PDB file of C-alpha atoms in Angstrom:
ATOM      1  CA  MET A  19     -12.023  27.517  10.610  1.00 72.00           C
ATOM      2  CA  PRO A  20     -12.531  26.427  14.116  1.00 79.00           C
ATOM      3  CA  ASN A  21     -11.338  22.526  15.064  1.00 89.00           C
ATOM      4  CA  TRP A  22     -13.932  20.652  15.654  1.00 88.00           C
ATOM      5  CA  LEU A  23     -14.775  21.828  11.795  1.00 91.00           C
ATOM      6  CA  SER A  24     -11.078  20.777  11.127  1.00 89.00           C
ATOM      7  CA  ARG A  25     -11.575  17.790  12.690  1.00 91.00           C
ATOM      8  CA  VAL A  26     -14.299  15.893  10.766  1.00 92.00           C
ATOM      9  CA  LEU A  27     -12.844  16.835   7.640  1.00 93.00           C
ATOM     10  CA  SER A  28     -10.065  15.342   7.981  1.00 93.00           C
ATOM     11  CA  TRP A  29     -12.190  12.186   9.382  1.00 93.00           C
ATOM     12  CA  ILE A  30     -14.207  12.877   6.490  1.00 96.00           C
ATOM     13  CA  ALA A  31     -11.328  13.439   4.078  1.00 95.00           C
ATOM     14  CA  ALA A  32     -10.090   9.733   5.787  1.00 95.00           C
ATOM     15  CA  ALA A  33     -12.299   7.819   5.091  1.00 96.00           C
ATOM     16  CA  LEU A  34     -12.690   8.845   1.358  1.00 96.00           C
ATOM     17  CA  VAL A  35      -8.562   8.248   1.525  1.00 96.00           C
ATOM     18  CA  GLY A  36      -9.791   5.105   2.663  1.00 96.00           C
ATOM     19  CA  VAL A  37     -12.279   4.500   0.613  1.00 96.00           C
ATOM     20  CA  VAL A  38     -10.389   4.029  -2.247  1.00 96.00           C
ATOM     21  CA  TYR A  39      -7.189   2.500  -1.103  1.00 96.00           C
ATOM     22  CA  GLY A  40     -10.065  -0.476  -0.092  1.00 94.00           C
ATOM     23  CA  ALA A  41     -11.849  -0.211  -3.952  1.00 94.00           C
ATOM     24  CA  ALA A  42      -8.064  -0.712  -5.847  1.00 94.00           C
ATOM     25  CA  GLY A  43      -7.164  -3.389  -2.856  1.00 93.00           C
ATOM     26  CA  THR A  44     -10.676  -5.228  -3.143  1.00 92.00           C
ATOM     27  CA  ILE A  45     -10.140  -5.494  -7.410  1.00 91.00           C
ATOM     28  CA  ALA A  46      -5.858  -6.367  -7.219  1.00 91.00           C
ATOM     29  CA  HIS A  47      -6.773  -8.735  -4.585  1.00 91.00           C
ATOM     30  CA  SER A  48      -6.580 -11.804  -6.825  1.00 88.00           C
ATOM     31  CA  LEU A  49      -3.987 -11.000  -8.778  1.00 91.00           C
ATOM     32  CA  MET A  50      -2.117 -14.222  -8.307  1.00 91.00           C
ATOM     33  CA  TRP A  51       1.980 -14.352 -10.337  1.00 93.00           C
ATOM     34  CA  GLY A  52       2.299 -17.887 -10.596  1.00 92.00           C
ATOM     35  CA  PRO A  53       1.804 -19.324  -6.783  1.00 92.00           C
ATOM     36  CA  ILE A  54       2.298 -16.226  -5.286  1.00 93.00           C
ATOM     37  CA  PRO A  55      -1.272 -14.038  -4.572  1.00 93.00           C
ATOM     38  CA  ILE A  56       0.980 -11.429  -6.028  1.00 95.00           C
ATOM     39  CA  GLY A  57      -2.330  -8.395  -5.218  1.00 94.00           C
ATOM     40  CA  LEU A  58      -3.086 -10.134  -1.654  1.00 94.00           C
ATOM     41  CA  ILE A  59       0.499  -9.213  -0.537  1.00 95.00           C
ATOM     42  CA  VAL A  60       0.604  -5.600  -1.688  1.00 96.00           C
ATOM     43  CA  GLY A  61      -2.466  -4.799  -1.778  1.00 95.00           C
ATOM     44  CA  GLY A  62      -1.788  -5.710   2.638  1.00 95.00           C
ATOM     45  CA  ILE A  63       0.709  -3.745   2.439  1.00 96.00           C
ATOM     46  CA  ALA A  64      -0.796  -1.213   0.962  1.00 96.00           C
ATOM     47  CA  CYS A  65      -3.880  -1.012   3.364  1.00 96.00           C
ATOM     48  CA  ALA A  66      -1.433  -1.765   6.126  1.00 97.00           C
ATOM     49  CA  ALA A  67       0.714   1.862   5.059  1.00 97.00           C
ATOM     50  CA  LEU A  68      -2.196   3.761   4.967  1.00 96.00           C
ATOM     51  CA  LEU A  69      -3.520   3.198   7.687  1.00 96.00           C
ATOM     52  CA  VAL A  70      -0.450   3.821  10.119  1.00 96.00           C
ATOM     53  CA  ALA A  71       0.036   6.458   8.193  1.00 96.00           C
ATOM     54  CA  VAL A  72      -2.930   8.409   9.450  1.00 95.00           C
ATOM     55  CA  ARG A  73      -2.635   7.162  12.824  1.00 94.00           C
ATOM     56  CA  ALA A  74       0.839   8.279  13.367  1.00 93.00           C
ATOM     57  CA  LEU A  75       0.523  11.782  11.444  1.00 92.00           C
ATOM     58  CA  THR A  76      -2.086  12.339  12.184  1.00 90.00           C
ATOM     59  CA  HIS A  77      -2.116  11.256  16.252  1.00 87.00           C
ATOM     60  CA  ASP A  78      -6.020  10.967  16.278  1.00 87.00           C
ATOM     61  CA  ARG A  79      -6.856   7.505  16.853  1.00 92.00           C
ATOM     62  CA  ALA A  80     -10.755   9.455  15.040  1.00 94.00           C
ATOM     63  CA  ALA A  81      -9.403   9.480  11.757  1.00 95.00           C
ATOM     64  CA  ALA A  82      -8.297   5.963  11.919  1.00 95.00           C
ATOM     65  CA  VAL A  83     -11.600   4.525  12.528  1.00 96.00           C
ATOM     66  CA  ALA A  84     -12.537   6.950  10.063  1.00 97.00           C
ATOM     67  CA  THR A  85     -10.582   5.023   7.297  1.00 97.00           C
ATOM     68  CA  ALA A  86     -10.274   2.112   8.290  1.00 97.00           C
ATOM     69  CA  ILE A  87     -14.287   2.044   8.432  1.00 97.00           C
ATOM     70  CA  GLY A  88     -13.719   3.637   4.429  1.00 96.00           C
ATOM     71  CA  MET A  89     -11.609   0.425   3.501  1.00 96.00           C
ATOM     72  CA  ILE A  90     -13.768  -1.965   4.685  1.00 96.00           C
ATOM     73  CA  GLY A  91     -16.995  -1.085   3.185  1.00 95.00           C
ATOM     74  CA  MET A  92     -16.476  -0.442   0.143  1.00 93.00           C
ATOM     75  CA  LEU A  93     -14.799  -3.335   0.587  1.00 92.00           C
ATOM     76  CA  MET A  94     -18.048  -5.364   1.085  1.00 91.00           C
ATOM     77  CA  ILE A  95     -19.839  -3.167  -0.637  1.00 90.00           C
ATOM     78  CA  ILE A  96     -17.479  -4.328  -3.786  1.00 87.00           C
ATOM     79  CA  SER A  97     -17.419  -7.726  -2.641  1.00 85.00           C
ATOM     80  CA  GLY A  98     -21.774  -8.387  -3.058  1.00 79.00           C
ATOM     81  CA  PRO A  99     -22.382  -9.776  -6.435  1.00 80.00           C
ATOM     82  CA  GLY A 100     -23.325  -6.873  -8.849  1.00 77.00           C
ATOM     83  CA  PRO A 101     -26.504  -6.106 -11.011  1.00 80.00           C
ATOM     84  CA  GLY A 102     -25.335  -8.481 -13.059  1.00 77.00           C
ATOM     85  CA  GLY A 103     -24.681 -10.934 -10.855  1.00 74.00           C
ATOM     86  CA  SER A 104     -20.014 -10.634 -11.279  1.00 76.00           C
ATOM     87  CA  VAL A 105     -18.833 -10.941  -7.878  1.00 78.00           C
ATOM     88  CA  ILE A 106     -15.716 -10.020  -6.808  1.00 79.00           C
ATOM     89  CA  VAL A 107     -13.954 -10.906  -4.180  1.00 82.00           C
ATOM     90  CA  PRO A 108     -15.494 -14.836  -4.373  1.00 81.00           C
ATOM     91  CA  ASN A 109     -15.854 -17.549  -1.805  1.00 82.00           C
ATOM     92  CA  THR A 110     -11.997 -18.701  -1.942  1.00 86.00           C
ATOM     93  CA  PRO A 111      -9.436 -18.569   0.555  1.00 89.00           C
ATOM     94  CA  VAL A 112      -8.148 -15.898  -0.982  1.00 90.00           C
ATOM     95  CA  GLY A 113     -11.300 -14.081  -0.371  1.00 88.00           C
ATOM     96  CA  GLN A 114     -11.392 -14.887   2.436  1.00 91.00           C
ATOM     97  CA  ILE A 115      -7.934 -13.454   3.702  1.00 93.00           C
ATOM     98  CA  TRP A 116      -8.615 -10.740   1.828  1.00 93.00           C
ATOM     99  CA  ILE A 117     -11.192  -9.436   4.196  1.00 93.00           C
ATOM    100  CA  TYR A 118      -9.645 -10.621   7.531  1.00 95.00           C
ATOM    101  CA  LEU A 119      -6.552  -9.623   6.416  1.00 96.00           C
ATOM    102  CA  VAL A 120      -8.144  -5.963   6.134  1.00 95.00           C
ATOM    103  CA  SER A 121      -9.784  -6.198   8.909  1.00 95.00           C
ATOM    104  CA  GLY A 122      -6.598  -7.201  11.016  1.00 96.00           C
ATOM    105  CA  ILE A 123      -4.831  -4.826   9.666  1.00 96.00           C
ATOM    106  CA  ALA A 124      -7.447  -2.129  11.108  1.00 96.00           C
ATOM    107  CA  LEU A 125      -8.149  -3.989  14.016  1.00 96.00           C
ATOM    108  CA  LEU A 126      -4.903  -3.873  15.082  1.00 96.00           C
ATOM    109  CA  VAL A 127      -3.524  -0.284  14.161  1.00 95.00           C
ATOM    110  CA  ILE A 128      -6.889   1.394  15.937  1.00 94.00           C
ATOM    111  CA  ALA A 129      -6.049  -0.324  18.621  1.00 94.00           C
ATOM    112  CA  TRP A 130      -2.149   0.126  19.661  1.00 90.00           C
ATOM    113  CA  PRO A 131      -1.769   2.474  22.390  1.00 87.00           C
ATOM    114  CA  ASN A 132      -0.865   5.665  22.283  1.00 80.00           C
ATOM    115  CA  LEU A 133       2.580   5.717  23.688  1.00 73.00           C
ATOM    116  CA  LYS A 134       3.294   9.609  23.983  1.00 74.00           C
ATOM    117  CA  ARG A 135       0.284   9.382  26.372  1.00 70.00           C
ATOM    118  CA  VAL A 136       1.483   6.029  29.528  1.00 61.00           C
ATOM    119  CA  PRO A 137       3.908   7.639  31.453  1.00 65.00           C
ATOM    120  CA  ALA A 138       7.099   5.916  31.463  1.00 64.00           C
ATOM    121  CA  SER A 139       7.097   5.343  35.500  1.00 68.00           C
ATOM    122  CA  THR A 140       5.698   6.602  38.044  1.00 63.00           C
ATOM    123  CA  PRO A 141       7.051   5.398  41.761  1.00 61.00           C
ATOM    124  CA  THR A 142       5.331   3.395  44.211  1.00 66.00           C
ATOM    125  CA  ALA A 143       4.942   4.106  47.369  1.00 63.00           C
ATOM    126  CA  GLY A 144       8.080   2.348  48.939  1.00 61.00           C
ATOM    127  CA  SER A 145      10.183   3.631  45.932  1.00 59.00           C
ATOM    128  CA  ALA A 146      10.618   6.695  46.910  1.00 57.00           C
ATOM    129  CA  GLN A 147      15.022   8.226  46.558  1.00 61.00           C
ATOM    130  CA  THR A 148      15.616  11.241  47.495  1.00 58.00           C
ATOM    131  CA  PRO A 149      17.392  13.602  46.307  1.00 60.00           C
ATOM    132  CA  VAL A 150      20.956  12.997  46.886  1.00 60.00           C
ATOM    133  CA  SER A 151      23.241  16.523  47.682  1.00 59.00           C
ATOM    134  CA  PRO A 152      26.006  17.056  45.906  1.00 61.00           C
ATOM    135  CA  SER A 153      28.303  17.738  49.495  1.00 60.00           C
ATOM    136  CA  THR A 154      26.732  14.229  50.984  1.00 58.00           C
ATOM    137  CA  GLU A 155      27.898  12.915  47.761  1.00 55.00           C
ATOM    138  CA  ASN A 156      32.246  13.762  47.915  1.00 61.00           C
ATOM    139  CA  GLY A 157      32.054  12.176  51.346  1.00 57.00           C
ATOM    140  CA  SER A 158      32.656  16.131  52.294  1.00 54.00           C
TER     141      SER A 158
END
């Protein structure tokens, strides 16, 4: 299988997994346990874990973008009023926090730099050191 085909298929799979997590988190975000927004906490952790896992395991920023597009796309699709007039994400503080939380997590994970490509240190022109030979090191 060509490399580009496997990458495109992995992006499609990542987007579909993002759709599932986006739908599940959006439906469950309003679950409250007394004053504690359990659905918001668990949904946020799940979405963040998925995005971090996709970015870390695939080493591909585009796969994380595809996951985020699926997640946020599903959030936006089911946030509007349905055919019967029902709204899954009402205009409440918890609903607003959910929308901004998922978007913020996606932006953070996507924008995080790839630490493998950052050089450890680059010597400057004035700090170049000459290697020390073993014979001069012992004082001989």
